[in-house]
Coordinates of C-alpha atoms and ligand atoms in Angstrom, one line a residue:
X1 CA 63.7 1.6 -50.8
X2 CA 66.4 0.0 -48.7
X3 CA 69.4 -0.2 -50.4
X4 CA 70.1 -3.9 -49.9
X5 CA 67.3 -4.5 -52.8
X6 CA 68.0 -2.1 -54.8
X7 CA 68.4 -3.9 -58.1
X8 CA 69.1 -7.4 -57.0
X9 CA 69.1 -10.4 -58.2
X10 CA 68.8 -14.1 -56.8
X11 CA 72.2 -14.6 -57.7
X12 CA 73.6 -11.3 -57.0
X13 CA 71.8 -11.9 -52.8
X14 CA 73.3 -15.3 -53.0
X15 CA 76.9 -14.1 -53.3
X16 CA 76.3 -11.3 -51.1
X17 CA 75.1 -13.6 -48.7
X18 CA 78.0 -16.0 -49.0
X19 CA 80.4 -13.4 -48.5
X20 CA 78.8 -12.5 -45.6
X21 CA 78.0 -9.3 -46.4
X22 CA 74.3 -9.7 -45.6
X23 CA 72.7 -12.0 -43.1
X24 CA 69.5 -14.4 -44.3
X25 CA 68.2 -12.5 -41.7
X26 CA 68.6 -9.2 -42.3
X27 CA 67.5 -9.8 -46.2
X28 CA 64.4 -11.6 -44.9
X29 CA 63.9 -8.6 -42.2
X30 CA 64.3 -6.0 -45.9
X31 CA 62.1 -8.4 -47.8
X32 CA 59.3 -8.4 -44.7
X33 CA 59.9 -4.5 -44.5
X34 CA 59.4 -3.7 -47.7
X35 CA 56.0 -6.1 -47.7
X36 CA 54.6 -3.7 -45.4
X37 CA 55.2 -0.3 -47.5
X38 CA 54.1 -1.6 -50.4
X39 CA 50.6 -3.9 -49.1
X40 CA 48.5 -2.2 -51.2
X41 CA 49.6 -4.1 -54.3
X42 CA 47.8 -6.7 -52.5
X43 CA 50.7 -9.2 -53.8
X44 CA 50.9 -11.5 -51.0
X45 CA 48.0 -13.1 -49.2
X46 CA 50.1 -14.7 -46.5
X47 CA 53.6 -13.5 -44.7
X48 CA 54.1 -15.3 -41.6
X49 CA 56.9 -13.3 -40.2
X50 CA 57.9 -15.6 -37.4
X51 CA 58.4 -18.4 -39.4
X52 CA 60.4 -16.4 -42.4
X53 CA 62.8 -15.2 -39.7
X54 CA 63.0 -18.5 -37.7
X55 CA 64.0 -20.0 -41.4
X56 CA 67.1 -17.4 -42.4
X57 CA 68.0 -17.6 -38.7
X58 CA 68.7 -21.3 -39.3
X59 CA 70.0 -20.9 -42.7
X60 CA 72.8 -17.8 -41.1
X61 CA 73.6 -20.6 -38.9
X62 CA 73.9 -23.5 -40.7
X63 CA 76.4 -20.7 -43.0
X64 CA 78.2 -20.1 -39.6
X65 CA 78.8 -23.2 -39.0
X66 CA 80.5 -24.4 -41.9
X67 CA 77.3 -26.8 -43.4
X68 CA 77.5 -27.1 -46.8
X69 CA 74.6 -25.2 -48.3
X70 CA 72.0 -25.6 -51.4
X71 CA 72.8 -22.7 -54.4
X72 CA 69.1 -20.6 -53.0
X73 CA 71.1 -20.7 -49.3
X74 CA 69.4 -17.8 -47.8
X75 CA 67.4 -16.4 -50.6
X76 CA 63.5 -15.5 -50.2
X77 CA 61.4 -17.2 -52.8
X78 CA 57.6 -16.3 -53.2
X79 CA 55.3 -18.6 -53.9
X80 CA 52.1 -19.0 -55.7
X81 CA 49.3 -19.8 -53.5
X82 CA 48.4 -23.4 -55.3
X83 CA 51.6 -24.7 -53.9
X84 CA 51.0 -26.8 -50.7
X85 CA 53.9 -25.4 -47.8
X86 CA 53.0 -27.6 -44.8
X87 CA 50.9 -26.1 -41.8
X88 CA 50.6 -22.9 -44.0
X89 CA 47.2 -21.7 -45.5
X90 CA 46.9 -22.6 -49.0
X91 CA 43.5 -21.0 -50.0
X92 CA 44.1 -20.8 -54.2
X93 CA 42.6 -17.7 -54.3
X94 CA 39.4 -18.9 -52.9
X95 CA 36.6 -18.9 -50.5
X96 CA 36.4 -22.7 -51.0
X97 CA 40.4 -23.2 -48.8
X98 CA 40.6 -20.4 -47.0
X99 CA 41.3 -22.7 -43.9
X100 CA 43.1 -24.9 -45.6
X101 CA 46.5 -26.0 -44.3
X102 CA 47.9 -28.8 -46.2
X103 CA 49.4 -31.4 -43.8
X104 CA 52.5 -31.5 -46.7
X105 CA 54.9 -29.9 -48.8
X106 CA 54.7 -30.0 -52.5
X107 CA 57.8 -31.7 -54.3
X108 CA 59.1 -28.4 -55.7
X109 CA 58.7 -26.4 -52.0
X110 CA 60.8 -29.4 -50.5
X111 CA 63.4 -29.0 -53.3
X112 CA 63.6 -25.6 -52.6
X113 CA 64.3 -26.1 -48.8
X114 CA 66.8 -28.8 -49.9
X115 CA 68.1 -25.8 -51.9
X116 CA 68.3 -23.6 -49.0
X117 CA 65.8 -21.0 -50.1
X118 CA 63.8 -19.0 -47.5
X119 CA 60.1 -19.7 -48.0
X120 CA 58.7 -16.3 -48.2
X121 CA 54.9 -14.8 -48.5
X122 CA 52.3 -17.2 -50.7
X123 CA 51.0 -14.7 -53.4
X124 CA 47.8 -13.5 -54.9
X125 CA 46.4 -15.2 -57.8
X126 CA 43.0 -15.6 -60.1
X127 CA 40.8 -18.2 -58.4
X128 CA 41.8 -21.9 -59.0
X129 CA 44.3 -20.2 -61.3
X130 CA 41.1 -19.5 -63.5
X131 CA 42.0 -16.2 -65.1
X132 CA 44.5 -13.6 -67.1
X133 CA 44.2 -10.6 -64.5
X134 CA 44.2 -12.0 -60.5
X135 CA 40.8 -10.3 -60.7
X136 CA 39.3 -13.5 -59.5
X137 CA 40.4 -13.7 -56.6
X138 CA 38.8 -14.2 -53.2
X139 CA 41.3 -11.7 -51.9
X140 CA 41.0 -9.1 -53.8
X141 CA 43.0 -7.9 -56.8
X142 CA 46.4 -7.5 -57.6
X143 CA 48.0 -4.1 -58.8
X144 CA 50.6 -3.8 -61.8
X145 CA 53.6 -2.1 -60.0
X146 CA 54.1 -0.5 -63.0
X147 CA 50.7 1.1 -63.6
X148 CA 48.2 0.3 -60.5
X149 CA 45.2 1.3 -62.2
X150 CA 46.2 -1.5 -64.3
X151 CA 46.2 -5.7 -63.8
X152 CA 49.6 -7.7 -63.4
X153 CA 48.5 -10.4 -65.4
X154 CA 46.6 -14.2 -64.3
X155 CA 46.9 -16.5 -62.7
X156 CA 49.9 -16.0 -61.3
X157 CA 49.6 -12.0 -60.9
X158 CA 51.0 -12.0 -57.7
X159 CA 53.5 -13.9 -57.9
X160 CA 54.9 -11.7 -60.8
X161 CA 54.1 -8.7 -59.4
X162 CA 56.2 -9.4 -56.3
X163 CA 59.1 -10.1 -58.2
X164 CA 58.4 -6.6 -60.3
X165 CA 58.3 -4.8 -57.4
X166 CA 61.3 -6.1 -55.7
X167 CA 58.7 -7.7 -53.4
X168 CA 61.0 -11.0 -53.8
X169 CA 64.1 -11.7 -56.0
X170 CA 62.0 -14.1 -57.9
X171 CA 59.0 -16.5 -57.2
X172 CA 57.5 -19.9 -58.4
X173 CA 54.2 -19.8 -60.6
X174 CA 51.7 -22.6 -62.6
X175 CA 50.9 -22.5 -65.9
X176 CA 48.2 -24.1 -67.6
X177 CA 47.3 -21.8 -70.4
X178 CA 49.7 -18.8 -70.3
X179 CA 49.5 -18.0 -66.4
X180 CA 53.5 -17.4 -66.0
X181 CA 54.3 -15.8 -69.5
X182 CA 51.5 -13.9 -69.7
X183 CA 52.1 -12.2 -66.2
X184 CA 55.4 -12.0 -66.8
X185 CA 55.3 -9.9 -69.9
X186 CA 53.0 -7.5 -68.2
X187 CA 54.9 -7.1 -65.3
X188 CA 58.3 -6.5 -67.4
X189 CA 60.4 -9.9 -66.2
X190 CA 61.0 -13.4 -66.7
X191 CA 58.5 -16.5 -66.6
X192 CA 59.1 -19.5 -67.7
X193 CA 56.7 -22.7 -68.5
X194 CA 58.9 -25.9 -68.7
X195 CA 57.8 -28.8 -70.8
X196 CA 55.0 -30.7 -69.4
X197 CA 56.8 -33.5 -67.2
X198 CA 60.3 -31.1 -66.1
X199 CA 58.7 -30.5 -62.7
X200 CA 56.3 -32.3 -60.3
X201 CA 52.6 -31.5 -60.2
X202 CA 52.8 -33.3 -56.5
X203 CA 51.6 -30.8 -54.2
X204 CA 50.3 -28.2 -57.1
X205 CA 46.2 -27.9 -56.2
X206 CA 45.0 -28.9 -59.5
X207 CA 43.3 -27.3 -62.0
X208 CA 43.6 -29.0 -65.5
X209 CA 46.5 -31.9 -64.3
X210 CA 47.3 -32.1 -68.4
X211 CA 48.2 -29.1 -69.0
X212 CA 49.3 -27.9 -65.4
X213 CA 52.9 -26.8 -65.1
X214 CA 55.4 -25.0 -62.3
X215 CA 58.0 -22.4 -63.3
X216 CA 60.3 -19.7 -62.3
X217 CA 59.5 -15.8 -62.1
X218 CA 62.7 -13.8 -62.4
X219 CA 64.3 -10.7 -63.3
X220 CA 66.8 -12.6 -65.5
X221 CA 67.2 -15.4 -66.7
X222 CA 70.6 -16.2 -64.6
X223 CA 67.9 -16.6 -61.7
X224 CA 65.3 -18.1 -64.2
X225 CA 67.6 -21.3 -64.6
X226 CA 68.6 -21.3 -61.2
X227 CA 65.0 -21.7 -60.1
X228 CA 64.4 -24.2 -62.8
X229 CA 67.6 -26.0 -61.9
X230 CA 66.0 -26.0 -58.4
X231 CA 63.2 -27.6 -59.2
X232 CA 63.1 -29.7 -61.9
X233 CA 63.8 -33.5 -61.9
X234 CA 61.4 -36.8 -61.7
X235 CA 59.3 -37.3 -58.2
X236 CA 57.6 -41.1 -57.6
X237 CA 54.8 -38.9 -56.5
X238 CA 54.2 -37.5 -59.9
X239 CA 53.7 -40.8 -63.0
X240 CA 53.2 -37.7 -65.2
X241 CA 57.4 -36.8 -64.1
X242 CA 59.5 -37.9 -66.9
X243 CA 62.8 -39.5 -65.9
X244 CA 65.1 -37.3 -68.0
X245 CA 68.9 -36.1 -66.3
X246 CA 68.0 -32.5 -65.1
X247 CA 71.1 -30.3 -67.7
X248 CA 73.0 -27.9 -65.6
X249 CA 71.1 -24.9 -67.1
X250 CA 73.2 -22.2 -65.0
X251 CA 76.2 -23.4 -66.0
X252 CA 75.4 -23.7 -70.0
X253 CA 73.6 -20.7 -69.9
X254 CA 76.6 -18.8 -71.2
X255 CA 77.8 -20.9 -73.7
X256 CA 77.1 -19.9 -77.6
X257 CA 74.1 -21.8 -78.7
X258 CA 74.9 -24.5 -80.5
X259 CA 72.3 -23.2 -83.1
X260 CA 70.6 -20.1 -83.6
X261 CA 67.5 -20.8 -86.2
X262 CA 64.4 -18.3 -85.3
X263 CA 60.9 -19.3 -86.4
X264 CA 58.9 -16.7 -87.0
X265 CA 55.3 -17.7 -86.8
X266 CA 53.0 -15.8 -88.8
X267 CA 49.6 -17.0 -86.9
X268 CA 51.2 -15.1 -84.0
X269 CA 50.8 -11.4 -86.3
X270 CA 47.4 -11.8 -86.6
X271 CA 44.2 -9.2 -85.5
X272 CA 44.6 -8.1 -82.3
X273 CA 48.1 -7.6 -81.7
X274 CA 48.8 -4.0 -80.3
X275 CA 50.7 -2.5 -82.6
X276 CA 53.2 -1.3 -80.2
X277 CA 53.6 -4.9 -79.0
X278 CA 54.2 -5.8 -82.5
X279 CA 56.6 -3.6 -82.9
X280 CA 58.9 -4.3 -80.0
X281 CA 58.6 -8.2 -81.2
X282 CA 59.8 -7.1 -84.7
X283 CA 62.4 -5.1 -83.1
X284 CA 63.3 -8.2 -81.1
X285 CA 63.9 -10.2 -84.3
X286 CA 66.1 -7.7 -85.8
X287 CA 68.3 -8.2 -82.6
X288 CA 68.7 -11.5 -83.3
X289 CA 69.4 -10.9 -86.7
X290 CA 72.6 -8.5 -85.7
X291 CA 73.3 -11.4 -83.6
X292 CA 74.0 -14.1 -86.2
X293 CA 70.8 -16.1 -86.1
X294 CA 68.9 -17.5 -89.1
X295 CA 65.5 -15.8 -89.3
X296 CA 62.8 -18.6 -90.9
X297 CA 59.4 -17.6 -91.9
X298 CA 57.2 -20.7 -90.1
X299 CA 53.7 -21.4 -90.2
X300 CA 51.2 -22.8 -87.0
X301 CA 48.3 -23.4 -89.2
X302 CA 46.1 -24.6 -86.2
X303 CA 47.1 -21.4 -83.9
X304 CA 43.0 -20.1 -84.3
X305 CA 42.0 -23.3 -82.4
X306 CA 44.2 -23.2 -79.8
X307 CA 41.4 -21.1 -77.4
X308 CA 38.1 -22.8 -78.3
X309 CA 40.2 -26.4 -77.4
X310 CA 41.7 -25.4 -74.3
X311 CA 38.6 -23.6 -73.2
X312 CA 37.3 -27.3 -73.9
X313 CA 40.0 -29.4 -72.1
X314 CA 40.6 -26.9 -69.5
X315 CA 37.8 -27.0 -67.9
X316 CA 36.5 -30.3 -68.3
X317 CA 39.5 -31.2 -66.3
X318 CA 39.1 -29.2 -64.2
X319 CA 35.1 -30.2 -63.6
X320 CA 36.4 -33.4 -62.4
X321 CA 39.7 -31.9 -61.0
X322 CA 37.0 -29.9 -58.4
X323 CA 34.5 -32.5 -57.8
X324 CA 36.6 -33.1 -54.8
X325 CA 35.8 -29.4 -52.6
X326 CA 32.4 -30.8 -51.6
X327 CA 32.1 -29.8 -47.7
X328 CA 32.7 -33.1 -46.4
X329 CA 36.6 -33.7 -46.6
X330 CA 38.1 -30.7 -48.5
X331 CA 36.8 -27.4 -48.4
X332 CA 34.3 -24.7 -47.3
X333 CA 31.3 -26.4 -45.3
X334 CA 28.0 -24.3 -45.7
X335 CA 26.1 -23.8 -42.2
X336 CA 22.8 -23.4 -43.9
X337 CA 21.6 -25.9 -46.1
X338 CA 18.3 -25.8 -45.9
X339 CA 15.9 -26.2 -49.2
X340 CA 16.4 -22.8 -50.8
X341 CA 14.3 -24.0 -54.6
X342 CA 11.0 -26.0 -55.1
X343 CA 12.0 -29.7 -54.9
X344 CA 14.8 -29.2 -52.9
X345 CA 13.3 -30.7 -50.0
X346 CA 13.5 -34.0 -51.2
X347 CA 16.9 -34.0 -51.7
X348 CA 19.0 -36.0 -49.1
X349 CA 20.6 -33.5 -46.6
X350 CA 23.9 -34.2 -47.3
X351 CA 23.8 -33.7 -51.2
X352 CA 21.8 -30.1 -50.3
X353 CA 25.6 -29.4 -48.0
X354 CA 27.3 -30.1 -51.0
X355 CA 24.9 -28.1 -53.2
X356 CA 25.2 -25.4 -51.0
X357 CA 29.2 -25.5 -49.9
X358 CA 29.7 -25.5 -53.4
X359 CA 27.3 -22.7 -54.4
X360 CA 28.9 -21.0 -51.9
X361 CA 32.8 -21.6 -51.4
X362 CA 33.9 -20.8 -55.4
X363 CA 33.0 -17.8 -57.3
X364 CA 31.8 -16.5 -60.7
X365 CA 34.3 -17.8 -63.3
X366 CA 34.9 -21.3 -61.0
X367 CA 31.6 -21.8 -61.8
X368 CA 31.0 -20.9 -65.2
X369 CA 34.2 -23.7 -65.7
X370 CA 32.8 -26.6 -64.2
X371 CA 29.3 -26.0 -65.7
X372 CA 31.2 -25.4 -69.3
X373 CA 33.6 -29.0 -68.8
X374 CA 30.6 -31.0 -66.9
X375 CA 28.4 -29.9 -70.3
X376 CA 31.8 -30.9 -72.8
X377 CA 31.9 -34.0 -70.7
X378 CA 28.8 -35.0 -70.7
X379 CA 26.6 -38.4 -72.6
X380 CA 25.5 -37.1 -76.1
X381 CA 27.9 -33.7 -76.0
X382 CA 31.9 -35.4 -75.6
X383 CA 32.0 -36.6 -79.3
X384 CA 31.0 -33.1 -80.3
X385 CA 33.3 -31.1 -77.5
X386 CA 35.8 -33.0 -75.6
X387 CA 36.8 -35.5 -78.2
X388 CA 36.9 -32.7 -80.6
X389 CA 39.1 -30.5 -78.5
X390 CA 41.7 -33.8 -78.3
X391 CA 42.0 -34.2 -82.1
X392 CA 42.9 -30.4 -82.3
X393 CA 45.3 -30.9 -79.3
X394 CA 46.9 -33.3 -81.5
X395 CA 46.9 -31.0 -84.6
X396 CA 48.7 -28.5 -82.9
X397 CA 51.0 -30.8 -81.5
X398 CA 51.5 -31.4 -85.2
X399 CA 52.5 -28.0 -86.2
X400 CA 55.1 -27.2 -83.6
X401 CA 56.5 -30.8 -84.6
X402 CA 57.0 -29.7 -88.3
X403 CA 57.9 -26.4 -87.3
X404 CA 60.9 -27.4 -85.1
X405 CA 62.6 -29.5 -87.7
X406 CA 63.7 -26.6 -89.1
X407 CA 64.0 -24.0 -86.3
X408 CA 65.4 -24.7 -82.6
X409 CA 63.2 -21.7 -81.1
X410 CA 59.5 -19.9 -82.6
X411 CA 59.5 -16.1 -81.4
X412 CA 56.4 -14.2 -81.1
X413 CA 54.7 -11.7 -78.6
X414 CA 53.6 -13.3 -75.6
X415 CA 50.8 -11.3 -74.8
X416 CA 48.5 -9.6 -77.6
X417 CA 48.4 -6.3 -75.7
X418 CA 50.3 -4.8 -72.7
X419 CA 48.6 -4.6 -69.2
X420 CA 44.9 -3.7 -69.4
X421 CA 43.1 -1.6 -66.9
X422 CA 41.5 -3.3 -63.9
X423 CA 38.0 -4.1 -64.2
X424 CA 38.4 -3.3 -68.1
X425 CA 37.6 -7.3 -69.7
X426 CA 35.9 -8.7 -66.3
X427 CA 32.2 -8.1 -68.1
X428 CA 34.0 -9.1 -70.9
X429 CA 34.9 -12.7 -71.3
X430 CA 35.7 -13.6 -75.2
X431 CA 38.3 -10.5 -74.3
X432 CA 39.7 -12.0 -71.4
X433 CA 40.4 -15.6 -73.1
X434 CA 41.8 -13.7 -75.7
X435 CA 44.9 -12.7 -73.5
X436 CA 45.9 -16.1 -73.8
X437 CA 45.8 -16.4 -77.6
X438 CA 49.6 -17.0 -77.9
X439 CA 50.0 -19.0 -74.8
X440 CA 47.7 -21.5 -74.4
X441 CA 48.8 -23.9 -77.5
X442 CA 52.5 -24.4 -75.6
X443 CA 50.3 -26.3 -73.1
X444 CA 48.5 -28.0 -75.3
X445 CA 51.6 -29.4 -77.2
X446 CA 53.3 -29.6 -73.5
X447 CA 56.3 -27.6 -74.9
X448 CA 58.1 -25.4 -72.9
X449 CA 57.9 -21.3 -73.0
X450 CA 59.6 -18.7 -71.8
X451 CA 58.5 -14.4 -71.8
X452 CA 61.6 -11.8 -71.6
X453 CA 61.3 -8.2 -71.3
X454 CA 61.7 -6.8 -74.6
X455 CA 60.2 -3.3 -74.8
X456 CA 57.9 -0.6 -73.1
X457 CA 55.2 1.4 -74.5
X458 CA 55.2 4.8 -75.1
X459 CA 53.1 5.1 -71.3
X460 CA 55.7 2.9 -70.2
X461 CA 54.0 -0.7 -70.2
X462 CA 55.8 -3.6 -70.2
X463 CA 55.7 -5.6 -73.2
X464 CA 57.2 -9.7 -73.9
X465 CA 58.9 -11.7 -75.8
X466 CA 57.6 -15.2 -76.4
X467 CA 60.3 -18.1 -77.5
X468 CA 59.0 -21.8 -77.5
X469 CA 61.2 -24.5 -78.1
X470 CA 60.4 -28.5 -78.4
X471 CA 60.0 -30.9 -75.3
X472 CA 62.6 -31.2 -73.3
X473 CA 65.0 -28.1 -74.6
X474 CA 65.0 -25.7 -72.1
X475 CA 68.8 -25.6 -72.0
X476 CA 68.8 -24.1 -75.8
X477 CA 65.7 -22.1 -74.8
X478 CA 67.6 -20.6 -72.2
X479 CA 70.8 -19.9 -73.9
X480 CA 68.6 -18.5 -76.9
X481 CA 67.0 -16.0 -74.6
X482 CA 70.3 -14.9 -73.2
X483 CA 71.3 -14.1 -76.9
X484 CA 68.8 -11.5 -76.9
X485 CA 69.2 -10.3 -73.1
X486 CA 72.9 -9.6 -73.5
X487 CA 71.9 -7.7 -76.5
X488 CA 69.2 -5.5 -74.7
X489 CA 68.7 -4.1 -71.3
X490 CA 64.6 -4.3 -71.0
X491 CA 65.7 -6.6 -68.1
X492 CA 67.2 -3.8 -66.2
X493 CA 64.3 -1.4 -66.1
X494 CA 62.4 -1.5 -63.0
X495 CA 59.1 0.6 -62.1
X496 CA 59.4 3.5 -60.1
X497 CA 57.1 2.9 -56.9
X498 CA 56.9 5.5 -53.9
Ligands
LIG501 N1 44.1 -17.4 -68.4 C1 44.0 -18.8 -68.7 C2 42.7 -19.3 -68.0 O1 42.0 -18.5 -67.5 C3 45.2 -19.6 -68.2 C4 45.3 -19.8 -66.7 C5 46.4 -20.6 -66.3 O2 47.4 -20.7 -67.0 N2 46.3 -21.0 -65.1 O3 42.4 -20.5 -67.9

């Protein structure tokens, strides 16, 4: 590995790069090297090499000349490929946009040039974000750089497995149901989900726009709040952006929280917690303990429900969320759409090119989602489904509300088990929506959640540390989590990759 990313941080390049140590050229040149030795992690689905270097080669200059410069000035960021970079391919992991180049930027990728960051490879991820393993994608799957027989996590495996693998000092993510803590804990490093309204959805390719948020991967959570700070903030594009002063997280980050109450939930204990997981959480909470906080036994009563709602509200959103990739203005246009089934010949031409763009351009678990929402959506069936699902939303909501009058943070494992092996829970659905049993009701209550390294197995797996906090308090959140990462140094570890 070159020694320039050896062990670096976003903060660490920054400062290197503002004392002109390095070049944004010569990091980007590292970054694109190292890309190549390690492609078969399959992490990015996009470098365009030309335009990385023709960015840092403006940023070195804009440094020579005396410009004033944004606090990413030179520093490669990753992205997830749902985030729309204008004139580059966007595909969201599918068939349906592979030759889709979005005429646009999405709010957060023009914050982050305002904030001087190099826009570096878009990265793998499950379908439409639909997924806990990047096994869904139309690319191919991701590898865990820490075990690459296993998965680094979904949606956003790719973008956490860049960062893991020194790939990128850190990368943005979405999270709908647990798709940036989830792959963070599995891949060893940061991920946070902000509250539901921090960042702008503008330019995010939907998949359920209520529960839909961007976030920061990271190694620590210095860079996690730089990113955040980056990106947060209300956007006229987005009515679902709430108008809220964005807190200088970076520069609070340090300071003692102002209270240290840990809820400890015991819904998040229950069957099917590895026990090794479990016992790096407990460990976690003794940490805190020798740290001064109060530890508070709370209770999420409606924690069971949180799967069967969201796999109720997810994907009726997203039925209607994907109506849109029909062949005729967005997406994959079938050649063939001649009548394949009796009756199909009296169907008007152009709805048999949408049956058979569509039957075509998204894969298996697309599918099975927008048959499941169109069915929870449908006359007779949303009483029984959707409207259900709501009311349960709102019972959860409920719990975290009562919870938090008496805690500031709830602490739990943010995945059940550490990274399973590829292909091991693809036949296996119920197993696969399980890895989101501890993330999933965060979305649902749009309350912001963060992972941190907090242990490896005895096979060296990385395992996470969930903290939630309410609406709107990722300053606390933050400084919380640096409580415990001052205390521990799971943050440091790195896999070992030849
Ligand atoms: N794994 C969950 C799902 O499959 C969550 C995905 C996400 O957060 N995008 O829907």
């Amino acid at each position: 590995m070159n020694d320039l990313l050896k062990n670096v941080t976003a903060a660490s390049l920054f400062k290197k790069l503002e004392a002109r140590e390095v070049s944004a050229e010569e990091l980007a040149r590292a970054y694109l090297d190292r890309a190549e030795t390690l492609k078969r992690l399959n992490a990015y689905v996009h470098l365009d090499a030309d335009r990385i270097l023709d960015q840092a080669r403006a940023i070195d200059a804009d440094r020579a000349a005396g410009k004033p410069l944004g606090p990413l000035a030179g520093v490669p960021v990753a992205i997830k490929d749902l985030l729309c970079v204008e004139k580059e391919p966007t595909t969201c992991g599918s068939r349906m946009l592979k030759d889709f180049r979005p005429p646009y930027d999405a709010t957060v990728i023009k914050k982050l040039r305002e904030a001087g960051a190099v826009l570096f490879g878009k990265t793998n991820m499950d379908e439409f974000a639909m997924g806990s393993s990047t096994e869904t994608s139309f690319h191919g799957p991701t590898l865990n750089p820490w075990d690459e027989t296993r998965i680094p996590g979904g949606s956003s495996g790719g973008s956490a497995a860049a960062v893991a693998a020194d790939l990128a000092p850190v990368s943005l993510g979405s999270d709908t149901g647990g798709s940036i803590r989830q792959p963070a804990a599995v891949c060893g490093i940061v991920g946070l989900k902000p509250t539901y309204g921090r960042v702008s959805r503008f330019g995010l390719i939907a998949f359920a726009s209520s529960l839909d948020q961007i976030g920061p991967f990271a190694h620590d959570l210095t860079d996690a709040a730089l990113l955040l700070q980056a990106i947060s903030g209300r956007d006229e594009n987005d009515a679902t952006s709430v108008d809220r002063p964005v807190p200088d997280y970076v520069a609070s980050l340090d300071r003692k929280p102002d209270s240290l109450r840990i809820g400890v939930a015991r819904e998040f204990f229950g069957e099917g917690l590895d026990p090794e997981v479990e016992a790096a959480v407990r460990e976690a909470i003794r940490v805190y303990e020798k740290a001064g906080a109060t530890i508070k036994d709370v209770s999420l009563p409606h924690t069971r429900y949180g799967i069967p709602a969201y796999y109720v509200v997810a994907p009726a959103e997203c039925s209607s969320n994907l109506a849109r990739y029909d062949g005729t203005i967005f997406g994959h246009r079938a050649l063939d759409w001649s009548p394949k089934h009796p009756g199909e010949e009296e169907l008007h031409p152009l709805v048999r090119m949408m049956m058979a763009s569509r039957a075509e351009g998204f894969g298996a678990e697309v599918k099975r989602r927008i048959m499941l929402g169109t069915f929870a959506l449908s006359a007779g069936y949303a009483d029984q489904y959707y409207n259900q699902a709501l009311k349960v939303r709102r019972l959860i909501r409920d719990d975290f509300d009562a919870a938090f009058k008496d805690v500031d943070v709830i602490l739990g494992p943010t995945s059940p088990t550490p990274a399973f092996k590829l292909g091991e829970r693809s036949k296996d659905l119920l197993a696969m929506y399980l890895s989101d049993v501890y993330t999933t009701t965060a979305n649902l209550a749009g309350i912001p959640g963060l992972s941190v390294p907090c242990g490896l197995t005895k096979s060296g797996l990385p395992i996470g540390l969930q903290l939630l906090a309410p609406a709107f308090a990722e300053e606390s959140l933050l400084r919380i989590a640096r409580v415990f990462e001052r205390e521990t140094d799971w943050h440091l570890k790195r896999p070992e990759l030849s």
